[in-house]
XYZ file of N, CA and C in Angstrom:
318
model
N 153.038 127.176 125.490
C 152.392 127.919 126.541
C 151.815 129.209 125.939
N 150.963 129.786 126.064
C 150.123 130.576 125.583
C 149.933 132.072 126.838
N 149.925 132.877 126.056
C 150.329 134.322 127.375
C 148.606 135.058 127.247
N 148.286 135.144 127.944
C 146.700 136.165 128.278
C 147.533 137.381 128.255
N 146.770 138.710 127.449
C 146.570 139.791 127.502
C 145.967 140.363 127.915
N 145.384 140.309 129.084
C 143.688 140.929 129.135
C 144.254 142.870 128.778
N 143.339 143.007 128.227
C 143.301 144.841 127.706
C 142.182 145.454 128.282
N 142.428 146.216 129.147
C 141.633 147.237 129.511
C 141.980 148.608 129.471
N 141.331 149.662 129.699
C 141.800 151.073 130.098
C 142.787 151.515 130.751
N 142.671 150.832 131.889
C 143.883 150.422 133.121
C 145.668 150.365 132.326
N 145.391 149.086 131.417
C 146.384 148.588 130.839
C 146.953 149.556 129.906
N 146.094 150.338 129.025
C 146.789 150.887 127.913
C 147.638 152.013 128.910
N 146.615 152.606 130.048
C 147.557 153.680 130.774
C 149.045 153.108 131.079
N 148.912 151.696 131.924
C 150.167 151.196 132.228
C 151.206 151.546 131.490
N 151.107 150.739 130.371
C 151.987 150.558 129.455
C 152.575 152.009 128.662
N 151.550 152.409 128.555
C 151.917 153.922 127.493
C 152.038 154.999 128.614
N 151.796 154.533 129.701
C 152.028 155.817 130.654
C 153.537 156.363 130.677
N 153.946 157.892 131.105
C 155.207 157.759 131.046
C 155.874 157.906 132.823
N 155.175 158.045 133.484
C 155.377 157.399 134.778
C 155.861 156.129 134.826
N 156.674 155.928 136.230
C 156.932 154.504 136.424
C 155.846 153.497 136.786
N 156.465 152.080 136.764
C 155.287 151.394 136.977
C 154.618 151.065 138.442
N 153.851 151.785 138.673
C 153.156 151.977 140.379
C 152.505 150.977 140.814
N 151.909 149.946 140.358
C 151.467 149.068 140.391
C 152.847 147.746 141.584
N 153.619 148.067 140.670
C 154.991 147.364 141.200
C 154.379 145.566 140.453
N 153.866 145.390 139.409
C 153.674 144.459 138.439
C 154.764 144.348 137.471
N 155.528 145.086 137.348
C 156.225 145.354 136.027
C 155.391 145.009 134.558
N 154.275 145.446 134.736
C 153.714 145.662 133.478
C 154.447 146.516 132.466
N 154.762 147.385 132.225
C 155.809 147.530 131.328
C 156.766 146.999 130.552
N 157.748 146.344 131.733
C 158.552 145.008 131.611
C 157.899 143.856 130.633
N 157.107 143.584 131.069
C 156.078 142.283 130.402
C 155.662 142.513 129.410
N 155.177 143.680 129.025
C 154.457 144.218 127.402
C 155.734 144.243 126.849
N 157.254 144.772 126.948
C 157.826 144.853 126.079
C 158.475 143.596 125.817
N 158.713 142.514 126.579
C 158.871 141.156 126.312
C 158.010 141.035 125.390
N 156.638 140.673 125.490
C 155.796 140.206 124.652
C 155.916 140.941 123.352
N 156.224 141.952 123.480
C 156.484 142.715 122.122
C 157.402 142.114 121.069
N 158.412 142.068 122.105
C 159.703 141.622 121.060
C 159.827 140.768 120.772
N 159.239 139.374 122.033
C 158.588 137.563 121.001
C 157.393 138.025 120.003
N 156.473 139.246 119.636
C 156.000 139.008 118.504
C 156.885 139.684 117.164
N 157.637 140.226 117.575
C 158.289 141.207 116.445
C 159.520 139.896 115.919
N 159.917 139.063 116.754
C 160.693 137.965 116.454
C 159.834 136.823 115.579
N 158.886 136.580 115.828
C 158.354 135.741 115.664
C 157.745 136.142 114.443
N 158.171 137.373 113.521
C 157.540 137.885 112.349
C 156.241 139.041 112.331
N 156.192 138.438 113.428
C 154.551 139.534 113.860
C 153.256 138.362 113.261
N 153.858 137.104 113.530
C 152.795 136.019 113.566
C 152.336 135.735 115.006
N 151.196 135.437 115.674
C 150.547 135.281 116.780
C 150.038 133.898 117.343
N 151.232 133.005 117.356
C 151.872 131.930 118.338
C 150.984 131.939 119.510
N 151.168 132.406 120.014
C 150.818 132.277 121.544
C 150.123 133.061 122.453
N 149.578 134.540 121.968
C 149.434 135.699 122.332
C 147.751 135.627 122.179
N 147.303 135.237 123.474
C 145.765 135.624 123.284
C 145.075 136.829 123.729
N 145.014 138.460 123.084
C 144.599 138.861 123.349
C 142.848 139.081 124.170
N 142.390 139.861 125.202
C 141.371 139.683 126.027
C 140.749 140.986 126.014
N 140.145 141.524 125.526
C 139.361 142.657 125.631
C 138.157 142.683 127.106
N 138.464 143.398 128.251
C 137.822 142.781 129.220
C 136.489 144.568 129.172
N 135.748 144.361 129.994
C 134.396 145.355 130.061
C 134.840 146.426 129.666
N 134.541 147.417 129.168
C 135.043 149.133 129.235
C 135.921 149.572 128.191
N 136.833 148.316 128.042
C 138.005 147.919 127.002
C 137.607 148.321 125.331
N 138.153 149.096 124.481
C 137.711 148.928 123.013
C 139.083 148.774 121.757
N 138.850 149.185 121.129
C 140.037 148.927 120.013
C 141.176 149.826 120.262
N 140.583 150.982 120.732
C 141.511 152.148 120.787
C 142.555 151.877 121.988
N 142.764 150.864 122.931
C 143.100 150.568 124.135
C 144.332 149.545 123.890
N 143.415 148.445 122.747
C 144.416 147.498 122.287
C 146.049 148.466 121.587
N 147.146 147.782 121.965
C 148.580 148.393 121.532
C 148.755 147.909 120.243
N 149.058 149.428 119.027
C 149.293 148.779 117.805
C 149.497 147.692 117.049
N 150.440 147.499 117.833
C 151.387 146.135 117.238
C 150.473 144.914 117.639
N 149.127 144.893 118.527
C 148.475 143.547 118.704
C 147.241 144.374 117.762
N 146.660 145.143 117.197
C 145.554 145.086 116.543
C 145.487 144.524 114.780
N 146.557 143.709 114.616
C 146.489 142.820 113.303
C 145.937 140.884 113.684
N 146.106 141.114 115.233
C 145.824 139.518 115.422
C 144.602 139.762 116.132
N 143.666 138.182 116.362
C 142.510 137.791 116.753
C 142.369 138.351 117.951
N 141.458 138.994 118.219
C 140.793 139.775 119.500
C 139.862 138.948 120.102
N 139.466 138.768 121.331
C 138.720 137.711 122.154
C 137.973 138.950 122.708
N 136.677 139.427 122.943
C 135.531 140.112 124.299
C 135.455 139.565 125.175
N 135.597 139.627 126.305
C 135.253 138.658 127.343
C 133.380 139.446 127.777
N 132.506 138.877 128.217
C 132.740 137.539 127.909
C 132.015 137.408 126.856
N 131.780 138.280 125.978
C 130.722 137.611 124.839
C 131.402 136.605 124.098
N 132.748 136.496 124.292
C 133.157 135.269 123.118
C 134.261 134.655 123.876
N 133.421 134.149 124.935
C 134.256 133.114 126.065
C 134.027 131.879 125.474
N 133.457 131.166 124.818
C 133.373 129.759 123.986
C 134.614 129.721 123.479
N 134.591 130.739 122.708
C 135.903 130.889 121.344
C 136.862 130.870 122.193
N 137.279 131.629 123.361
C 138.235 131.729 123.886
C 138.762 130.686 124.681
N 137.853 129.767 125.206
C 138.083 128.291 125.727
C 138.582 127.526 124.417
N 138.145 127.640 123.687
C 138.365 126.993 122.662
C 139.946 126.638 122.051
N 140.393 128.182 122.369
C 141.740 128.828 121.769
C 142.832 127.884 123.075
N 142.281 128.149 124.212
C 142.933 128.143 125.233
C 143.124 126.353 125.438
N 142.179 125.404 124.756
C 142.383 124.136 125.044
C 143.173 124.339 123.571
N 143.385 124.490 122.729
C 143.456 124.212 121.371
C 143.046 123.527 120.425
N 141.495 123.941 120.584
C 140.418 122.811 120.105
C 139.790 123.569 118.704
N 139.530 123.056 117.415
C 138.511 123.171 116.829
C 137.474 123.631 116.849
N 136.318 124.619 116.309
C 135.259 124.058 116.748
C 134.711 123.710 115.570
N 134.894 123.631 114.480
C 134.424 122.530 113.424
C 135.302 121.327 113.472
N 135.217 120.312 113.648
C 136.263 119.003 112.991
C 135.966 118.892 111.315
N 137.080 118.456 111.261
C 137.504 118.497 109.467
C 137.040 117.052 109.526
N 136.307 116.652 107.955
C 135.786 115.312 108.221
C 136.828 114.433 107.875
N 136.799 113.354 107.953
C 138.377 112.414 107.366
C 137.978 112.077 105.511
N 138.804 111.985 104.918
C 138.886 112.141 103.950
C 138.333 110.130 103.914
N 137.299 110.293 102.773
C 136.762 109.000 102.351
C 137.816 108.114 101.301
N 137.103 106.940 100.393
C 137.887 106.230 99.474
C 138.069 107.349 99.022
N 139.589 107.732 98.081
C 139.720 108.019 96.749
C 139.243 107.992 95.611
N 138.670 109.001 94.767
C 138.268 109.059 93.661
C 138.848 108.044 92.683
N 138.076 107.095 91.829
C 138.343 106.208 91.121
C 138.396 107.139 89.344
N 139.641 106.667 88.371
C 139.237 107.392 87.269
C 139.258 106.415 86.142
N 138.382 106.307 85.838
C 138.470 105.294 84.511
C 138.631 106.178 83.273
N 139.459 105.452 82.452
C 139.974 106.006 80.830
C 139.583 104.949 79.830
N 138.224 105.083 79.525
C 137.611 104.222 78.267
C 138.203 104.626 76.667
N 138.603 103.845 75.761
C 138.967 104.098 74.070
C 137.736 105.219 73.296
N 137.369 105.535 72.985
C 135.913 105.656 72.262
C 136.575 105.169 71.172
């Protein structure tokens, strides 16, 4: 199962705000889950599709997600369907006969 991030302005306040969470989302709650399945997980990015939505820039994204793949919405909504079916978008071709090696005497 795969978790959406969407990141906006909104969000970085959430999270880094030091107010409680007003929303009554427990966004807070939820970022630090997700935190600690990536800090478990090595700080490899399993499942975590970050979403950069309008207004949104790098400075917004939370440290600990600006080493993995960033998605714009929507300029790179292909890619992000893509991610989200878990599809390719090159296919690898299938590997043909095997190379034959002949060893002649001279």
């Amino acid at each position: 199962m795969l978790i959406i991030v969407v990141i906006s302005p909104q969000y970085k306040e959430d999270v880094e705000g030091l107010g409680p969470d007003e929303h009554c989302l427990h966004t807070k709650y939820i970022h630090k889950q997700i935190q600690n399945e990536f800090i478990q997980q090595g700080c490899l990015n399993f499942r975590l599709v970050p979403v950069l939505f309008p207004g949104a820039s790098m400075r917004h994204v939370p440290n600990w997600l600006q080493s993995t793949k960033l998605y714009r919405w929507p300029q790179d909504s292909s890619d992000l369907l893509l991610r989200l079916f878990r599809m390719e978008r090159y296919i690898v071709p299938s590997p043909g006969t095997g190379l034959t090696l002949s060893v002649r005497p001279l």
